[in-house]
Short mmCIF file of C-alpha atoms in Angstrom, two decimals:
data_model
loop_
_atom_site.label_atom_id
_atom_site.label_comp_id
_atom_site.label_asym_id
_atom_site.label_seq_id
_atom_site.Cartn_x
_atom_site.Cartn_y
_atom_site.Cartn_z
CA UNK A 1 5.77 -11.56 4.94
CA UNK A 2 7.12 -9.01 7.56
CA UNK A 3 9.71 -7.20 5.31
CA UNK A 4 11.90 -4.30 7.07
CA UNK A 5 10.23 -1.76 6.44
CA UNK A 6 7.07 -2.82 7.66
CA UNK A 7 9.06 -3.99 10.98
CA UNK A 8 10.72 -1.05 10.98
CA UNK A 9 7.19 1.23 11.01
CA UNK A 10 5.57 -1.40 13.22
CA UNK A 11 5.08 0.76 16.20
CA UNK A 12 3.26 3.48 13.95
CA UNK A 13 0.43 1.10 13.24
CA UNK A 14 -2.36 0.15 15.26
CA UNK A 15 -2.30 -3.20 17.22
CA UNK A 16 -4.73 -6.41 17.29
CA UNK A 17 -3.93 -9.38 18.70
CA UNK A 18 -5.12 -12.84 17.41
CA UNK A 19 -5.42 -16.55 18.93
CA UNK A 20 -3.29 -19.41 16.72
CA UNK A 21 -5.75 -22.40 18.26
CA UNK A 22 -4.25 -25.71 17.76
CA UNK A 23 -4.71 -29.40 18.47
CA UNK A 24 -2.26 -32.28 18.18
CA UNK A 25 -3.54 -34.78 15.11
CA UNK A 26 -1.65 -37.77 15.48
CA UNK A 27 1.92 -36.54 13.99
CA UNK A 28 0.76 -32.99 13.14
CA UNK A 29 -1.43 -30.35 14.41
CA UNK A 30 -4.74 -29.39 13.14
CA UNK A 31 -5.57 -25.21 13.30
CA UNK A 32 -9.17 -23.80 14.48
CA UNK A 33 -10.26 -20.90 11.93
CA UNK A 34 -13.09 -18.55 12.06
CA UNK A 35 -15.53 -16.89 9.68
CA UNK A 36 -14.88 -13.29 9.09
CA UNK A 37 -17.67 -11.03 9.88
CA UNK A 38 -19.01 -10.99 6.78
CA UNK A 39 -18.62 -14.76 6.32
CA UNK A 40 -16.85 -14.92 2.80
CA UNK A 41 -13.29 -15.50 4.29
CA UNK A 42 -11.24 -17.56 7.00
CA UNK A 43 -9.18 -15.97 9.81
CA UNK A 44 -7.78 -16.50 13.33
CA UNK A 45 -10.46 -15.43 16.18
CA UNK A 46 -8.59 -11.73 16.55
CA UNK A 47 -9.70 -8.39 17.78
CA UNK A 48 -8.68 -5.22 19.86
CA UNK A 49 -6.74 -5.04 23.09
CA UNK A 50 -8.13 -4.43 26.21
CA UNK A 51 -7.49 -2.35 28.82
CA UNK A 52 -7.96 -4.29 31.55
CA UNK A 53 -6.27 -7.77 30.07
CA UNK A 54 -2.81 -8.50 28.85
CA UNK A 55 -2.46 -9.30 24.97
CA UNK A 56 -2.40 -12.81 25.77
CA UNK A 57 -5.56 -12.55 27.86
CA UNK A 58 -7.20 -10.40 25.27
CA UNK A 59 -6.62 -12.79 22.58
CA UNK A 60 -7.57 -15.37 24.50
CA UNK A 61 -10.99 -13.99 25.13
CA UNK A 62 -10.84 -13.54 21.35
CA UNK A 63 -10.71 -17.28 21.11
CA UNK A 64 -13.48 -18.07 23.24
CA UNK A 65 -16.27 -15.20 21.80
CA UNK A 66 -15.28 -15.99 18.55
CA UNK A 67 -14.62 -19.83 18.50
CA UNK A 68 -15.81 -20.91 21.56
CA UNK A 69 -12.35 -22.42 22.58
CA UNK A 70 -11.10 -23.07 25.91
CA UNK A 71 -7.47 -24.01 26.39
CA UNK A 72 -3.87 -22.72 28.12
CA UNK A 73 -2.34 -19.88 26.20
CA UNK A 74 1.04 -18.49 25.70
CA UNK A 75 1.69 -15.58 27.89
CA UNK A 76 4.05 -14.20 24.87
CA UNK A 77 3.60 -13.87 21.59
CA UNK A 78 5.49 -15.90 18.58
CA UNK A 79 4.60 -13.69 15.54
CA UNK A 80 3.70 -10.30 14.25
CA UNK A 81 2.10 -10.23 10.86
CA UNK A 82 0.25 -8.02 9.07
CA UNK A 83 -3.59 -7.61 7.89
CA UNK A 84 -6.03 -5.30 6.87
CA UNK A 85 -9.30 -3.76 7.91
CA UNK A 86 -12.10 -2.11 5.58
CA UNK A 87 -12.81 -2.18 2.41
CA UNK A 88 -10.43 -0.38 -0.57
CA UNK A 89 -14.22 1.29 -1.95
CA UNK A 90 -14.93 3.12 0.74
CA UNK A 91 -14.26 6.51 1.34
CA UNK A 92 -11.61 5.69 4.34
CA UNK A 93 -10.40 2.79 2.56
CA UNK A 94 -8.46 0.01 4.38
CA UNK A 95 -6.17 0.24 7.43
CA UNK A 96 -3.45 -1.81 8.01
CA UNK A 97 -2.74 -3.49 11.37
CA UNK A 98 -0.19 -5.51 13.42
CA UNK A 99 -0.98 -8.22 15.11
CA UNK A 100 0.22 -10.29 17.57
CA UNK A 101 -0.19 -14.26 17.41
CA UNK A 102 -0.32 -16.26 20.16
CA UNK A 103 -0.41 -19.80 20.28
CA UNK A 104 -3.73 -21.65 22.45
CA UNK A 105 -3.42 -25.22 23.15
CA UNK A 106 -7.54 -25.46 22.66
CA UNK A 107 -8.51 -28.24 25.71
CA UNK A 108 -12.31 -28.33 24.40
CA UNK A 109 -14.64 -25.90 22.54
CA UNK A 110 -18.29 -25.10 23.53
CA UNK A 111 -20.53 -22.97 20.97
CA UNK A 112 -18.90 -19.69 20.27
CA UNK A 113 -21.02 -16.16 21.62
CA UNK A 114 -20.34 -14.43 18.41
CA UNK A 115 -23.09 -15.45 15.37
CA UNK A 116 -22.10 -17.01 12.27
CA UNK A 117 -18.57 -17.60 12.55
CA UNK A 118 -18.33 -21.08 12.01
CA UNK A 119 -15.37 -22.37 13.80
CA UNK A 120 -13.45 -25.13 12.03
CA UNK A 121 -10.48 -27.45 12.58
CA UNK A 122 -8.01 -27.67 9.54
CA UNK A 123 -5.29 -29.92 9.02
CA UNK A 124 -1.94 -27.67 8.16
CA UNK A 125 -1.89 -27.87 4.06
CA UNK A 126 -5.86 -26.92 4.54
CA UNK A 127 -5.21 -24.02 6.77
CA UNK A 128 -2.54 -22.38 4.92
CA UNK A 129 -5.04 -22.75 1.70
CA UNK A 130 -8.08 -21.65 3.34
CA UNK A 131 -6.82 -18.49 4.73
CA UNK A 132 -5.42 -17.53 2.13
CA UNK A 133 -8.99 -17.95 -0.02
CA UNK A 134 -10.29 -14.01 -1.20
CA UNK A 135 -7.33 -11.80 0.00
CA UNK A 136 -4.19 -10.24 -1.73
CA UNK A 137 -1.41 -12.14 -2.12
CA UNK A 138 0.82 -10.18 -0.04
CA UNK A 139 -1.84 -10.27 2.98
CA UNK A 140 -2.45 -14.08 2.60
CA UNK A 141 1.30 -14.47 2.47
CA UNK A 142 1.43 -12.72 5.75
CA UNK A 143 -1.36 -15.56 7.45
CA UNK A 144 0.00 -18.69 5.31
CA UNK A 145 3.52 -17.40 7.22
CA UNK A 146 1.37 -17.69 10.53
CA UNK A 147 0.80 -21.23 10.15
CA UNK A 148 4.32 -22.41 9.48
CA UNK A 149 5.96 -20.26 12.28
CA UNK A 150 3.49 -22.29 14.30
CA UNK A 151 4.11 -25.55 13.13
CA UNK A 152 7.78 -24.73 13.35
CA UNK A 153 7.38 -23.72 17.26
CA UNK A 154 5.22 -26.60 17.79
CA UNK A 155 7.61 -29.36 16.12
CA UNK A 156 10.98 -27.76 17.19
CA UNK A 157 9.32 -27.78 20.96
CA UNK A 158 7.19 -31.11 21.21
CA UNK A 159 7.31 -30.83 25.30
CA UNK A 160 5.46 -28.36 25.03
CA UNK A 161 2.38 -30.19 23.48
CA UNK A 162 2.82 -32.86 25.98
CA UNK A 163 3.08 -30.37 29.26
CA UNK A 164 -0.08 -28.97 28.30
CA UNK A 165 -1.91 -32.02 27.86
CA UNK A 166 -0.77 -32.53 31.13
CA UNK A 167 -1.98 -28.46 32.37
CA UNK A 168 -2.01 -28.82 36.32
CA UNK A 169 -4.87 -28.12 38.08
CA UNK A 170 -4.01 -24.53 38.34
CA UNK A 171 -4.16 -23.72 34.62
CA UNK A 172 -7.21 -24.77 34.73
CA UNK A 173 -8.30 -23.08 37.17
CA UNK A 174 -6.95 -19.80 35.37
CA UNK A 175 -8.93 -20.69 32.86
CA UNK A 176 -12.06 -20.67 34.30
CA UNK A 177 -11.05 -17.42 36.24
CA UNK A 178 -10.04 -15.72 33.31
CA UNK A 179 -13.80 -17.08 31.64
CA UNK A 180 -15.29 -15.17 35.09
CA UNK A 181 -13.20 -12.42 34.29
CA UNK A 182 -14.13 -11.41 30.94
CA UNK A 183 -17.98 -11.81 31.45
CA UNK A 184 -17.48 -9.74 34.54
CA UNK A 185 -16.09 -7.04 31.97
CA UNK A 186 -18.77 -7.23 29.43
CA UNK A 187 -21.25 -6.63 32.44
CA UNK A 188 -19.07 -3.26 33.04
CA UNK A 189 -20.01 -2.94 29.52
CA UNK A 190 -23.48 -2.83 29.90
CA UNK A 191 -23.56 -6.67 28.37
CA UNK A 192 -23.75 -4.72 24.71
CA UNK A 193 -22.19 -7.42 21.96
CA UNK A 194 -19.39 -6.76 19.73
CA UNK A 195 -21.04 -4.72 16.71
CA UNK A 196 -19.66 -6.13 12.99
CA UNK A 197 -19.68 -3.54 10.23
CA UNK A 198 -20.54 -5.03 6.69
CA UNK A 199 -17.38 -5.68 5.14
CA UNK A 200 -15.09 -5.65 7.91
CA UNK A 201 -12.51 -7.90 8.60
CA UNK A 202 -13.12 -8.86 12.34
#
């Protein structure tokens, strides 16, 4: 959990921003989890910021490399949390990180661009149990806390499920922009991939 002191250092630590995908399941929501990079552990499709995108856009490129979701995103987020990045062996050991969590309504999902990450819908008790499968306690505290702020934004504002199933034609057609948009960038890019160290939380 986000104790003071960590909020209080929060702007000292690098930032990531992740994408909370969720679909309504009758009276509930179900969550859509990744495989981390090296496959032995579930996460939220999350990576760096972007110069050219907002955090919200950023993330939500996250969510479609990495799970292959499309949907209408927050443009804020609704949580900070805490994770970490590397492995406690290695010379540099692990670096913590903030990130921000924003919530994607996912409309439909197509197979993701990113290799072996294996995106999966959970139900909410699955979710919280999955994610918190291989890590310290304190970290899968931190992503179990994800989950429940989310179900607690979803419940306490069930309009906003039903406006998005009802996104206007111009959402969508951000959407597919924004899909134009980030291929655009990775051309800039010289259309390299993403590289995944061994071990790395990504």
């Amino acid at each position: 959990m986000l104790h003071n002191y960590f909020m209080g250092s929060a702007r000292f630590l690098p930032l990531q921003v992740a994408a909370v995908c969720y679909r309504k399941c009758g009276a509930s929501f179900e969550f859509l989890l990744v495989n981390t990079t090296g496959g032995d552990r579930w996460i939220f499709p999350k990576g760096a910021t972007a110069r050219r995108l907002s955090h919200s856009e950023a993330a939500e490129r996250e969510a479609l490399e990495e799970a292959g979701a499309v949907g209408v995103i927050e443009p804020q987020h609704f949580h900070l949390y805490l994770q970490p990045k590397g492995i406690s062996s290695l010379r540099n050991g692990i670096q913590e990180f903030v990130v921000k969590a924003f919530l994607l309504q996912v409309n439909h999902t197509q197979p993701p661009e990113e290799q072996k990450r294996n995106p999966t819908w959970f139900c909410v008790d699955d979710a919280r149990s999955a994610l918190a499968v291989g890590r310290e306690a304190k970290y899968a505290a931190e992503l179990r806390t994800v989950i429940d702020r989310a179900v607690e934004r979803l419940s306490a504002e069930g309009r906003m499920v039903a406006d998005f199933s009802r996104a206007p034609t111009y959402r969508i057609w951000r959407s597919l922009l924004r899909l134009l948009r980030f291929n655009f960038l990775k051309i800039g890019r010289g259309g390299q991939g993403r590289l995944g160290k061994h071990g790395i939380e990504s």
